[in-house]
């Protein structure tokens, strides 16, 4: 199976570790991973901020860059949801009348990392080792838009040494919300502060999620509040081994 | 006399929210109230195995009705008229207020009792009546608290949700005497004692009132029947005791038949108060000799609704049955309360309805209105609970586009253009990443200027020495490894991406 990795612009620029973990993990699971370097961004920030009419080049770029793969895997719930839900909408009103068909061809092959591992590869024990107490935060777009359900926790439960504890109020938004975080910084911070309080209350050392954008916000708050907790992308936990 | 409290002149949402999130009493009251009702709703909705079908039916009925709204309204008008009522059409708030004031004056009365109604708040009816020397008395418990406290409503269902019972006791003790029957001596803040004080205060009002003003939850077109759904029974008193009843109803409240109504009578109480069935459902059709009001007037209000109807994405907001479930689950509402939204419709539904009613599609709205579609993290909790499946996040994004098209914010537009320039092209993205990586030691962990909105409360992420793309090109751009024998599926023959995609211009350093 030839897998195209859609790393997302945020991970590419700020969290290369996550991308490296995805490559390591998928190769360990027997996939051939390719990173087509023509890729850039799914257009989510523009779309969600009201500039959706300007993302046609990004939508076309994504469809064309990933046209030739059996599967496209991304370690970001919100970017995955952006492609699945909104690329068809953006294509439907694009100037290029052929774009909708190209988007429709690629969208069904796009998977969140955990969907790909659990549904396509049929694996929940990825052979990982991570000896820490961990809470999982189901980010809103992972949970409500992609419907990842219990796939992430099914994977985490098989990680050796990992103690998974429930996060109270896990279904509540962390307050990131893309440009919401800077357009409404006070509300965003208040929401994040509650998320951090819930997480810290569990005694966990690590909060993990399937989206680094939310983790950037939560981790930034943890840092400022000197909680002593850290955030780690789910992929990095699944990629880590005892060796 | 002090001027009535008003939402006019409220600052944009982020500013109004700033003081709200810093108010510990408000945060506590809201957290407690929203979580209690949220949990109740989840419990009773979870009892129904066919909730998803009910919800789909509710959305479908509303959509079908809205598509042929003109026909159903005409049918409703004919039915109400045939039953002895009088129908008035109001294009906007001013016209509706004028009609109601004239109808009250024609009775010779200077007081009216009111059934809890969102639409009369939308049009500012109480203030308009006051200007004509007519005093409107709210009879819903929470509305009474708001009115006595010279306050503004902050929730659709529980307008005084921002108050706790100690504050309510204080308002009753201080204000009831001025408005009528005073609070009993030694009033405590026990809910039962507060309810009893309100009951005694209101009872006299019900018995003396000659004119009542209501809204309606539904208007059944086939028979011209109006429906009010409530918990306290105070609405029932107002709807039955006075001689004249004036109901102001938004045109989107029509449902074609009683069979359609049945769906909403299941959806509404479970979503709204978390009850399987609401305690009081009042229905009335025109006038009935010897029973209830002798004179019935229905004022059908547009006030921007036909403009909303013209927007194919935005029109789903007109399905709303004002249950307030979206407010109760909204993480933003929970932390700011309703006043920050600067309208009688707060929370997620307010953020999509108010800008539309105020004409955001025309591109000309004030900064407060323009801030409302951005008062959301797009978490989707509202859509998940909405009993008529309004995709609130979709409408929010749609309205953000209208705000941007109406001018938006110049600095933001420039920033978005710059981001497009980088993100439309992989080579430019790589160059920008390298510049950032090279200067990363110079980057502060607190940002100046607009970046402070992030870094006042959150550390900035560290820029890595090398982007993923850089790492890949250096470490992996040799031909990708062949799939091991254990590959779950052989690569498809057609799966070769164009060759140039695997290369990148060499280091530009
Ligand atoms: S938008 Fe939906 S959830 Fe919100 S008040 Fe209206 S019907 Fe209820």
XYZ file of C-alpha atoms and ligand atoms in Angstrom:
760
model
C 0.000 0.000 0.000
C 1.382 3.323 -1.083
C 0.640 5.955 1.503
C 0.918 9.673 0.878
C 1.611 11.590 4.049
C -0.222 14.895 4.340
C 1.797 16.413 7.129
C -0.129 19.767 7.320
C 1.584 23.140 7.293
C 1.537 23.498 11.076
C 3.235 20.153 11.684
C 5.630 20.722 8.819
C 6.775 24.051 10.193
C 6.533 23.621 13.960
C 6.252 19.909 14.760
C 8.543 17.905 12.472
C 8.866 15.387 15.316
C 5.261 14.391 14.796
C 5.790 13.855 11.091
C 8.894 11.774 11.726
C 6.936 9.701 14.221
C 4.181 9.058 11.673
C 6.735 7.915 9.094
C 8.472 5.653 11.613
C 5.190 4.203 12.824
C 3.687 3.512 9.415
C 6.874 1.972 8.093
C 7.015 -0.233 11.157
C 3.499 -1.338 10.251
C 4.623 -2.261 6.755
C 3.538 0.729 4.701
C 5.494 2.549 2.055
C 5.283 6.174 3.048
C 5.868 9.002 0.664
C 5.893 12.714 1.328
C 5.051 14.533 -1.894
C 6.862 17.808 -1.426
C 4.424 19.811 -3.556
C 1.950 19.757 -0.662
C 1.300 22.857 1.413
C -1.877 23.568 3.373
C -5.497 22.422 3.396
C -6.803 25.988 3.653
C -8.492 25.519 6.989
C -7.411 28.794 8.526
C -8.650 30.760 5.534
C -11.892 28.807 5.334
C -12.764 29.108 9.002
C -11.903 32.794 9.186
C -14.150 33.778 6.285
C -11.644 33.712 3.416
C -12.944 30.460 1.964
C -13.358 31.896 -1.519
C -9.585 32.230 -1.765
C -8.528 28.658 -1.128
C -9.134 27.212 -4.568
C -5.371 26.918 -5.283
C -4.871 25.014 -2.012
C -7.799 22.686 -2.679
C -6.601 22.018 -6.217
C -3.035 21.603 -5.005
C -4.110 18.997 -2.480
C -6.231 17.011 -4.951
C -3.516 16.971 -7.597
C -0.621 16.283 -5.246
C -2.300 13.269 -3.689
C -4.147 11.935 -6.752
C -1.845 8.966 -7.221
C -1.871 7.394 -3.761
C -3.834 4.452 -2.379
C -4.304 6.302 0.889
C -3.587 9.772 2.213
C -2.817 9.862 5.916
C -2.769 12.966 8.077
C -1.940 13.385 11.766
C -4.369 16.286 12.210
C -8.038 15.814 12.984
C -9.021 19.324 11.997
C -7.156 19.260 8.673
C -8.620 15.831 7.919
C -12.094 17.173 8.612
C -11.392 20.279 6.551
C -10.550 18.138 3.535
C -13.389 15.698 3.989
C -16.167 18.217 4.739
C -15.080 21.436 3.102
C -12.914 20.657 0.080
C -16.000 19.391 -1.764
C -17.876 22.555 -0.766
C -15.004 24.761 -1.890
C -14.654 22.837 -5.157
C -18.372 23.138 -5.872
C -18.027 26.897 -6.209
C -14.558 26.967 -7.747
C -13.822 28.658 -11.048
C -12.359 25.394 -12.358
C -15.342 23.181 -13.271
C -13.179 20.041 -13.200
C -12.063 20.508 -9.613
C -15.068 18.851 -7.989
C -14.371 15.565 -9.731
C -10.702 15.612 -8.725
C -11.607 16.417 -5.124
C -14.270 13.698 -5.080
C -11.663 11.201 -6.254
C -9.159 11.958 -3.511
C -11.421 12.656 -0.499
C -12.487 9.038 0.166
C -8.825 8.052 0.395
C -8.041 10.584 3.135
C -7.648 9.106 6.616
C -6.781 10.393 10.001
C -3.783 8.446 11.287
C -5.844 6.482 13.819
C -8.544 5.637 11.266
C -5.895 4.376 8.916
C -4.206 2.172 11.503
C -7.384 0.747 13.007
C -9.672 0.537 9.961
C -7.339 0.026 7.028
C -4.404 -1.813 8.591
C -6.673 -3.544 11.100
C -4.199 -3.075 13.945
C -4.612 -1.783 17.496
C -1.359 -3.038 19.030
C 1.320 -1.086 17.216
C 4.118 -2.413 19.420
C 4.708 0.850 21.260
C 6.220 1.425 24.684
C 5.580 4.633 26.623
C 5.882 4.295 30.396
C 3.842 7.316 31.491
C 0.510 8.317 32.953
C -1.450 9.832 30.066
C -4.796 11.537 29.408
C -6.267 11.661 25.936
C -8.111 14.813 24.842
C -10.483 14.091 21.944
C -10.231 17.320 19.981
C -13.557 18.617 18.696
C -12.875 18.026 15.025
C -11.428 14.561 15.678
C -14.457 13.669 17.695
C -17.419 15.449 16.155
C -16.411 15.929 12.526
C -14.230 12.896 11.821
C -15.988 10.689 14.360
C -12.795 8.966 15.499
C -14.732 7.472 18.397
C -12.689 5.079 20.491
C -9.995 4.403 17.882
C -7.376 6.609 19.588
C -7.976 5.121 23.025
C -8.066 1.593 21.589
C -4.562 2.229 20.263
C -3.369 3.823 23.505
C -4.652 0.941 25.619
C -2.294 -1.425 23.819
C 0.787 0.699 24.459
C 3.034 -1.043 26.935
C 3.829 0.830 30.118
C 1.192 3.474 29.408
C -1.387 4.193 32.065
C -4.426 5.796 30.410
C -6.590 7.828 32.778
C -9.962 9.421 32.004
C -10.000 13.138 31.379
C -13.016 14.769 33.091
C -15.027 16.915 30.689
C -13.100 15.430 27.775
C -15.839 16.404 25.301
C -15.384 20.098 26.054
C -13.478 22.230 23.581
C -9.990 23.326 24.680
C -10.615 26.821 23.306
C -8.101 26.824 20.478
C -10.440 27.180 17.512
C -7.850 28.495 15.026
C -8.036 32.259 14.747
C -10.579 32.164 17.593
C -7.565 31.843 19.904
C -6.388 35.323 18.972
C -9.691 36.960 18.038
C -11.208 36.013 21.385
C -8.124 35.472 23.536
C -9.892 35.858 26.861
C -12.583 33.265 26.227
C -10.083 30.978 24.534
C -7.798 31.170 27.554
C -10.671 30.624 29.979
C -11.681 27.474 28.098
C -8.099 26.247 27.956
C -7.562 26.949 31.638
C -10.457 24.629 32.486
C -9.031 21.941 30.196
C -5.629 22.227 31.883
C -7.219 22.135 35.342
C -9.115 18.944 34.458
C -5.982 17.339 33.035
C -3.743 18.340 35.935
C -6.333 17.012 38.365
C -5.831 13.496 37.057
C -2.179 13.420 38.057
C -1.171 12.588 34.481
C 2.231 13.678 33.189
C 1.183 13.841 29.574
C -1.853 15.072 27.667
C -2.076 13.655 24.184
C -4.349 14.359 21.234
C -4.536 13.776 17.508
C -4.034 17.418 16.580
C -1.000 19.592 17.293
C -2.903 22.855 16.881
C -4.962 22.182 19.991
C -1.847 20.866 21.718
C 0.031 24.078 20.913
C -2.675 25.996 22.793
C -3.010 23.565 25.698
C 0.749 23.105 25.986
C 1.298 26.868 25.852
C -1.083 27.305 28.772
C 0.525 24.471 30.728
C 3.906 26.073 30.213
C 2.745 29.506 31.432
C 0.958 27.947 34.412
C 4.007 25.851 35.357
C 1.848 22.739 35.647
C 4.764 20.414 35.018
C 2.644 18.572 32.461
C 3.499 18.295 28.813
C 1.622 17.660 25.602
C 2.576 14.960 23.129
C 0.966 14.120 19.811
C -0.638 10.679 19.808
C 1.570 9.639 16.867
C 4.709 10.209 18.907
C 3.435 7.927 21.655
C 2.487 5.228 19.166
C 5.874 5.526 17.452
C 7.946 5.233 20.586
C 9.410 1.846 21.415
C 11.391 0.309 24.227
C 14.537 0.079 22.119
C -37.032 57.702 35.782
C -33.863 55.865 34.792
C -33.723 54.863 31.151
C -34.481 51.190 30.513
C -31.477 48.884 30.215
C -30.508 48.277 26.624
C -28.192 46.229 24.454
C -27.646 49.294 22.269
C -24.074 50.479 22.192
C -22.617 47.220 23.482
C -18.947 46.739 22.578
C -17.906 43.960 20.175
C -17.976 40.465 21.587
C -14.281 40.028 22.519
C -14.383 43.180 24.605
C -17.680 42.371 26.307
C -16.428 38.849 26.934
C -13.261 40.060 28.619
C -15.069 41.456 31.627
C -17.503 38.524 31.734
C -14.793 35.837 31.941
C -13.153 37.751 34.775
C -16.315 37.742 36.899
C -16.046 34.770 39.289
C -19.660 34.933 40.484
C -20.963 34.946 36.921
C -18.635 32.124 35.893
C -19.761 30.051 38.844
C -23.488 30.677 38.290
C -23.219 29.851 34.599
C -21.098 26.749 34.988
C -23.480 25.328 37.539
C -26.646 26.146 35.612
C -25.464 25.109 32.154
C -23.963 21.830 33.342
C -27.088 20.890 35.279
C -29.415 21.437 32.333
C -26.919 19.971 29.861
C -26.794 16.746 31.831
C -30.583 16.605 32.180
C -31.011 17.012 28.463
C -28.447 14.341 27.657
C -30.243 11.974 29.993
C -33.751 12.359 28.562
C -32.577 12.482 24.954
C -30.636 9.299 25.564
C -33.875 7.579 26.554
C -35.311 7.791 23.044
C -34.018 5.252 20.571
C -35.511 7.222 17.683
C -34.066 10.630 18.585
C -32.046 10.820 15.365
C -35.184 10.167 13.306
C -37.202 12.701 15.286
C -34.481 15.275 14.773
C -34.343 14.598 11.051
C -38.132 14.844 10.880
C -38.078 18.157 12.735
C -35.527 19.592 10.324
C -37.402 18.252 7.284
C -40.766 19.651 8.397
C -39.272 23.076 9.014
C -37.466 23.070 5.669
C -40.558 21.992 3.789
C -42.606 24.681 5.531
C -40.040 27.408 4.904
C -39.932 26.544 1.209
C -43.645 27.320 0.914
C -43.940 29.751 3.784
C -46.085 32.204 1.847
C -48.786 29.588 1.244
C -48.821 28.359 4.831
C -49.013 31.909 6.179
C -51.980 32.718 4.008
C -53.654 29.479 5.091
C -52.964 30.308 8.746
C -54.370 33.800 8.316
C -57.559 32.421 6.787
C -57.976 29.882 9.585
C -57.368 32.423 12.373
C -59.812 34.840 10.779
C -62.441 32.134 10.360
C -62.094 31.328 14.051
C -62.869 34.907 15.029
C -59.351 36.313 15.397
C -57.832 39.292 13.622
C -54.529 39.002 11.779
C -52.090 41.913 11.376
C -48.894 41.860 9.318
C -45.820 43.703 10.562
C -42.798 44.224 8.320
C -40.502 45.327 11.116
C -40.217 46.019 14.836
C -41.563 49.555 14.630
C -44.666 48.439 12.778
C -45.321 45.561 15.183
C -44.910 47.828 18.212
C -47.227 50.393 16.648
C -49.908 47.754 16.024
C -49.725 46.378 19.580
C -49.728 49.809 21.201
C -52.778 50.856 19.161
C -54.614 47.655 20.051
C -53.920 48.146 23.768
C -54.965 51.777 23.631
C -58.208 50.827 21.911
C -59.114 48.806 25.009
C -58.609 51.854 27.220
C -56.166 49.928 29.429
C -52.714 51.116 30.507
C -51.383 47.805 31.770
C -50.739 44.471 30.088
C -49.534 41.133 31.431
C -47.007 39.260 29.370
C -46.362 35.641 28.629
C -42.654 34.916 28.254
C -41.828 35.685 24.647
C -38.552 36.112 22.787
C -40.022 37.926 19.837
C -41.464 40.777 21.904
C -37.982 41.250 23.357
C -36.512 41.196 19.873
C -38.724 44.132 18.894
C -38.356 45.962 22.227
C -42.093 45.913 22.848
C -42.003 46.722 26.572
C -39.967 49.857 25.953
C -42.198 50.891 23.050
C -45.312 50.426 25.201
C -43.709 52.355 28.070
C -43.158 55.255 25.695
C -46.928 55.255 25.103
C -47.708 55.175 28.807
C -48.523 51.469 28.890
C -46.830 49.314 31.510
C -46.028 45.712 30.588
C -45.671 43.233 33.450
C -43.592 40.119 32.863
C -45.126 37.039 34.472
C -42.562 34.334 33.729
C -40.525 33.858 36.907
C -37.158 34.439 35.286
C -38.464 37.369 33.231
C -39.891 38.828 36.426
C -36.448 38.632 38.035
C -34.921 40.407 35.047
C -37.629 43.064 35.014
C -37.523 43.724 38.769
C -33.718 43.784 38.692
C -33.732 46.393 35.887
C -31.572 43.905 34.075
C -31.239 42.384 30.611
C -32.049 38.767 29.728
C -29.028 36.519 29.225
C -30.570 33.224 28.130
C -33.467 32.206 25.892
C -35.129 29.855 28.339
C -33.812 31.129 31.674
C -33.311 34.864 31.147
C -31.966 35.281 34.699
C -29.521 32.369 34.477
C -26.708 34.756 35.416
C -28.303 35.271 38.834
C -28.049 32.899 41.766
C -30.774 32.540 44.356
C -29.166 34.890 46.878
C -29.129 37.622 44.257
C -32.752 36.835 43.348
C -33.865 37.116 46.963
C -32.183 40.482 47.195
C -33.948 41.728 44.043
C -37.348 40.536 45.326
C -36.899 42.166 48.722
C -35.733 45.412 47.178
C -38.076 45.777 44.198
C -41.349 43.870 44.599
C -43.067 46.519 46.712
C -42.564 49.159 44.060
C -44.246 46.978 41.405
C -47.113 45.561 43.473
C -47.406 42.954 46.217
C -44.193 43.193 48.279
C -41.938 40.287 49.174
C -43.045 38.558 52.400
C -41.063 39.511 55.521
C -38.214 37.151 56.329
C -37.971 35.862 52.743
C -35.222 33.255 52.421
C -33.360 32.209 49.292
C -34.921 28.733 49.271
C -36.266 28.081 45.747
C -39.719 27.215 47.132
C -39.849 30.440 49.149
C -38.787 32.514 46.155
C -41.379 30.833 43.943
C -44.080 31.475 46.555
C -43.125 35.140 46.773
C -43.367 35.404 42.992
C -46.716 33.583 42.993
C -48.243 35.986 45.510
C -46.792 38.951 43.663
C -48.178 37.813 40.311
C -51.559 36.412 41.380
C -53.137 39.818 41.862
C -51.787 40.893 38.505
C -53.403 37.974 36.679
C -56.759 38.624 38.288
C -56.826 42.312 37.442
C -55.318 42.289 33.954
C -57.629 42.958 31.026
C -55.042 42.655 28.253
C -52.334 40.031 27.710
C -49.493 39.946 25.214
C -47.866 36.689 24.217
C -45.662 35.131 21.612
C -46.115 31.563 20.456
C -43.941 28.534 20.011
C -45.943 27.303 17.039
C -48.754 28.348 14.740
C -50.578 25.396 13.211
C -51.615 26.533 9.747
C -54.381 23.994 9.093
C -56.545 25.207 11.995
C -54.994 28.593 12.834
C -54.112 27.318 16.311
C -51.428 28.954 18.419
C -49.346 26.941 20.836
C -47.403 28.027 23.925
C -45.206 25.526 25.708
C -44.187 26.407 29.272
C -43.339 25.085 32.708
C -44.920 27.407 35.237
C -48.557 27.823 34.284
C -48.223 31.588 34.428
C -48.523 31.701 30.684
C -51.775 29.723 30.906
C -53.136 32.339 33.321
C -52.326 35.170 30.917
C -53.732 33.300 27.940
C -57.075 32.539 29.581
C -57.977 35.260 32.120
C -57.757 38.607 30.236
C -60.416 39.863 27.852
C -58.027 40.752 25.060
C -55.111 38.644 23.893
C -52.487 39.938 21.459
C -49.955 37.417 20.165
C -46.850 38.538 18.312
C -45.418 35.683 16.267
C -42.463 35.463 13.899
C -43.475 34.185 10.483
C -41.137 31.196 10.791
C -43.211 29.707 13.620
C -45.720 28.123 11.253
C -46.092 24.364 11.095
C -48.522 22.968 8.531
C -50.488 20.412 10.565
C -51.098 18.965 14.020
C -49.256 15.842 12.920
C -46.202 18.031 12.325
C -46.682 19.676 15.710
C -46.445 16.299 17.392
C -42.798 15.975 16.342
C -41.874 19.306 17.894
C -43.750 18.633 21.122
C -41.372 15.725 21.573
C -38.231 17.570 20.500
C -38.740 20.803 22.408
C -39.143 19.854 26.092
C -36.382 17.260 26.057
C -33.989 19.717 24.394
C -35.051 22.721 26.371
C -35.723 21.944 30.020
C -34.605 18.330 29.911
C -38.138 17.157 30.649
C -39.929 14.330 28.876
C -42.980 16.520 28.632
C -43.463 20.121 29.621
C -46.027 20.785 32.367
C -48.234 23.224 30.411
C -49.067 23.198 26.719
C -51.692 25.808 25.860
C -53.406 25.902 22.488
C -56.002 28.366 21.292
C -57.805 29.000 18.050
C -59.373 32.392 17.500
C -61.984 33.108 20.176
C -64.473 30.840 21.905
C -67.606 32.497 23.379
C -67.711 32.167 27.153
C -64.204 30.752 27.349
C -61.031 32.803 27.460
C -60.326 36.127 25.737
C -63.168 37.727 23.793
C -60.841 39.518 21.459
C -57.825 37.881 19.811
C -55.208 39.539 17.609
C -52.327 37.848 15.860
C -49.434 40.049 14.738
C -47.270 38.215 12.192
C -43.772 39.641 12.204
C -41.124 39.627 9.482
C -38.379 41.910 10.883
C -35.633 40.564 8.613
C -36.839 36.988 8.370
C -37.611 37.047 4.663
C -34.052 38.251 4.042
C -32.749 35.271 6.023
C -34.990 33.030 3.955
C -33.324 34.301 0.791
C -29.915 32.993 1.925
C -29.731 29.306 1.048
C -27.061 28.531 3.678
C -28.209 30.949 6.354
C -31.910 30.103 6.194
C -31.525 26.986 8.319
C -31.408 29.379 11.292
C -35.154 29.848 10.757
C -35.752 26.234 11.766
C -34.866 27.209 15.336
C -37.469 26.347 17.956
C -35.686 28.394 20.650
C -35.007 25.432 22.889
C -31.665 26.888 24.066
C -29.866 23.532 24.025
C -27.104 25.129 21.954
C -26.523 27.769 24.627
C -26.351 25.201 27.382
C -23.614 23.160 25.703
C -21.663 26.067 24.249
C -18.237 26.421 25.887
C -18.117 30.086 24.915
C -21.570 30.902 26.287
C -20.755 28.996 29.459
C -17.859 31.342 30.121
C -19.281 34.674 28.960
C -22.996 34.441 29.643
C -25.558 36.023 27.363
C -25.016 39.740 27.832
C -21.701 39.660 25.978
C -23.587 38.833 22.771
C -25.354 42.185 22.900
C -28.746 40.845 21.893
C -31.781 39.075 23.293
C -30.633 36.028 21.307
C -27.305 34.992 22.809
C -25.146 31.920 22.354
C -24.697 29.967 19.130
C -28.179 30.655 17.764
C -27.734 34.355 18.502
C -24.389 34.356 16.734
C -26.018 33.081 13.515
C -29.465 34.675 13.759
C -28.757 38.218 14.930
C -26.210 39.141 12.235
C -28.632 37.862 9.604
C -31.598 39.758 11.032
C -29.409 42.860 11.145
C -28.488 42.457 7.482
C -24.908 41.165 7.458
C -25.496 39.856 3.932
C -25.812 43.426 2.726
C -22.240 44.034 3.900
C -23.169 46.922 6.147
C -23.241 46.084 9.841
C -21.695 47.625 12.915
C -18.544 46.140 14.539
C -20.547 44.538 17.354
C -22.701 42.611 14.878
C -19.671 41.746 12.756
C -17.961 40.236 15.812
C -20.751 37.732 16.517
C -19.976 35.091 13.855
C -16.461 34.917 15.335
C -17.723 34.270 18.877
C -17.206 30.538 18.445
C -14.357 28.053 18.371
C -16.363 25.993 15.840
C -16.279 23.067 18.251
C -19.607 21.773 16.944
C -21.233 21.019 20.305
C -24.240 23.168 19.296
C -24.861 21.278 16.070
C -24.651 17.989 17.942
C -27.536 18.899 20.273
C -29.721 21.058 18.036
C -33.093 19.281 17.784
C -33.668 20.621 14.278
C -30.107 19.905 13.105
C -29.056 23.453 12.332
C -25.418 23.215 11.239
C -24.450 26.245 13.278
C -20.696 26.004 12.529
C -21.459 25.946 8.801
C -23.602 29.075 9.093
C -20.991 30.805 11.289
C -18.332 30.278 8.628
C -20.755 31.425 5.943
C -21.456 34.631 7.883
C -17.732 35.177 8.446
C -17.403 35.235 4.658
C -20.101 37.887 4.507
C -18.278 39.941 7.147
C -15.034 39.642 5.178
C -16.805 40.606 1.958
C -18.311 43.585 3.720
C -14.819 44.915 4.348
C -13.577 42.755 7.206
C -10.473 44.003 8.942
C -7.770 45.490 6.791
C -4.790 44.130 8.734
C -6.312 40.673 8.804
C -6.989 40.740 5.086
C -3.375 41.646 4.401
C -2.167 38.854 6.685
C -4.402 36.328 4.946
C -3.133 37.417 1.535
C 0.446 37.015 2.730
C -0.356 33.557 4.086
C -1.906 32.572 0.762
C 1.187 33.704 -1.077
C 3.239 31.340 1.072
C 0.775 28.458 1.247
C -0.141 28.360 -2.423
C 3.381 27.272 -3.256
C 5.524 24.618 -1.581
C 8.828 26.292 -2.466
C 7.827 29.554 -0.875
C 6.661 27.681 2.196
C 10.032 25.978 2.511
C 11.870 29.292 2.194
C 9.772 30.886 4.913
C 10.308 27.884 7.187
C 14.061 28.199 6.740
C 14.084 31.877 7.550
C 12.124 31.116 10.720
C 14.435 28.250 11.647
C 17.521 30.353 11.162
C 16.252 33.159 13.323
C 14.600 30.896 15.870
C 17.058 31.729 18.627
C 16.077 35.357 18.216
C 12.352 34.748 18.517
C 10.898 35.834 21.862
C 8.644 33.546 23.859
C 6.293 36.447 24.329
C 5.173 38.222 21.211
C 4.720 41.972 20.831
C 1.818 43.719 19.107
C -1.072 41.564 17.897
C 0.855 38.412 18.811
C 0.315 39.312 22.456
C -3.256 38.065 22.048
C -1.678 34.631 21.938
C 1.334 34.945 24.159
C -0.186 36.859 27.068
C -1.555 33.564 28.342
C 0.219 30.924 26.230
C 3.873 30.246 25.562
C 4.750 30.444 21.883
C 5.836 27.145 20.384
C 9.553 26.828 19.743
C 10.503 26.866 16.104
C 12.439 23.687 15.312
C 15.883 23.784 13.736
C 14.531 22.112 10.651
C 11.066 21.733 9.160
C 9.675 18.301 8.420
C 10.047 19.012 4.735
C 13.720 19.850 5.170
C 14.259 16.678 7.147
C 12.495 14.581 4.522
C 14.432 16.040 1.626
C 17.766 15.513 3.343
C 17.114 12.146 4.924
C 14.551 10.494 2.737
C 14.463 11.961 -0.719
C 16.354 8.990 -2.024
C 13.845 6.728 -3.795
C 11.271 5.692 -1.207
C 11.936 2.297 0.351
C 10.310 -0.668 -1.329
C 7.326 -2.027 0.553
C 8.280 -4.964 2.741
C 6.810 -8.343 1.850
C 4.317 -8.049 4.695
C 2.652 -4.990 3.160
C -1.097 -5.350 3.730
C -1.811 -4.535 0.093
C 0.381 -4.352 -2.982
C 0.668 -0.872 -4.410
C -1.796 -0.171 -7.159
C -0.327 0.031 -10.629
C -1.685 3.514 -11.139
C -0.382 4.747 -7.837
C 2.765 6.442 -9.049
C 2.676 10.149 -8.329
C 4.305 12.415 -10.894
C 8.066 12.148 -10.604
C 8.770 15.807 -9.962
C 6.744 15.694 -6.788
C 9.454 13.670 -5.132
C 12.089 16.283 -5.734
C 12.613 19.766 -4.509
C 14.959 22.526 -5.552
C 18.222 22.067 -3.740
C 19.118 24.032 -0.698
C 18.718 27.745 -1.258
C 21.216 28.594 1.419
S -30.470 26.652 17.258
Fe -31.190 24.577 17.688
S -30.354 24.155 19.739
Fe -30.222 26.365 19.466
S -32.098 27.191 20.335
Fe -32.504 26.873 18.162
S -33.387 24.838 18.024
Fe -32.426 24.977 20.030
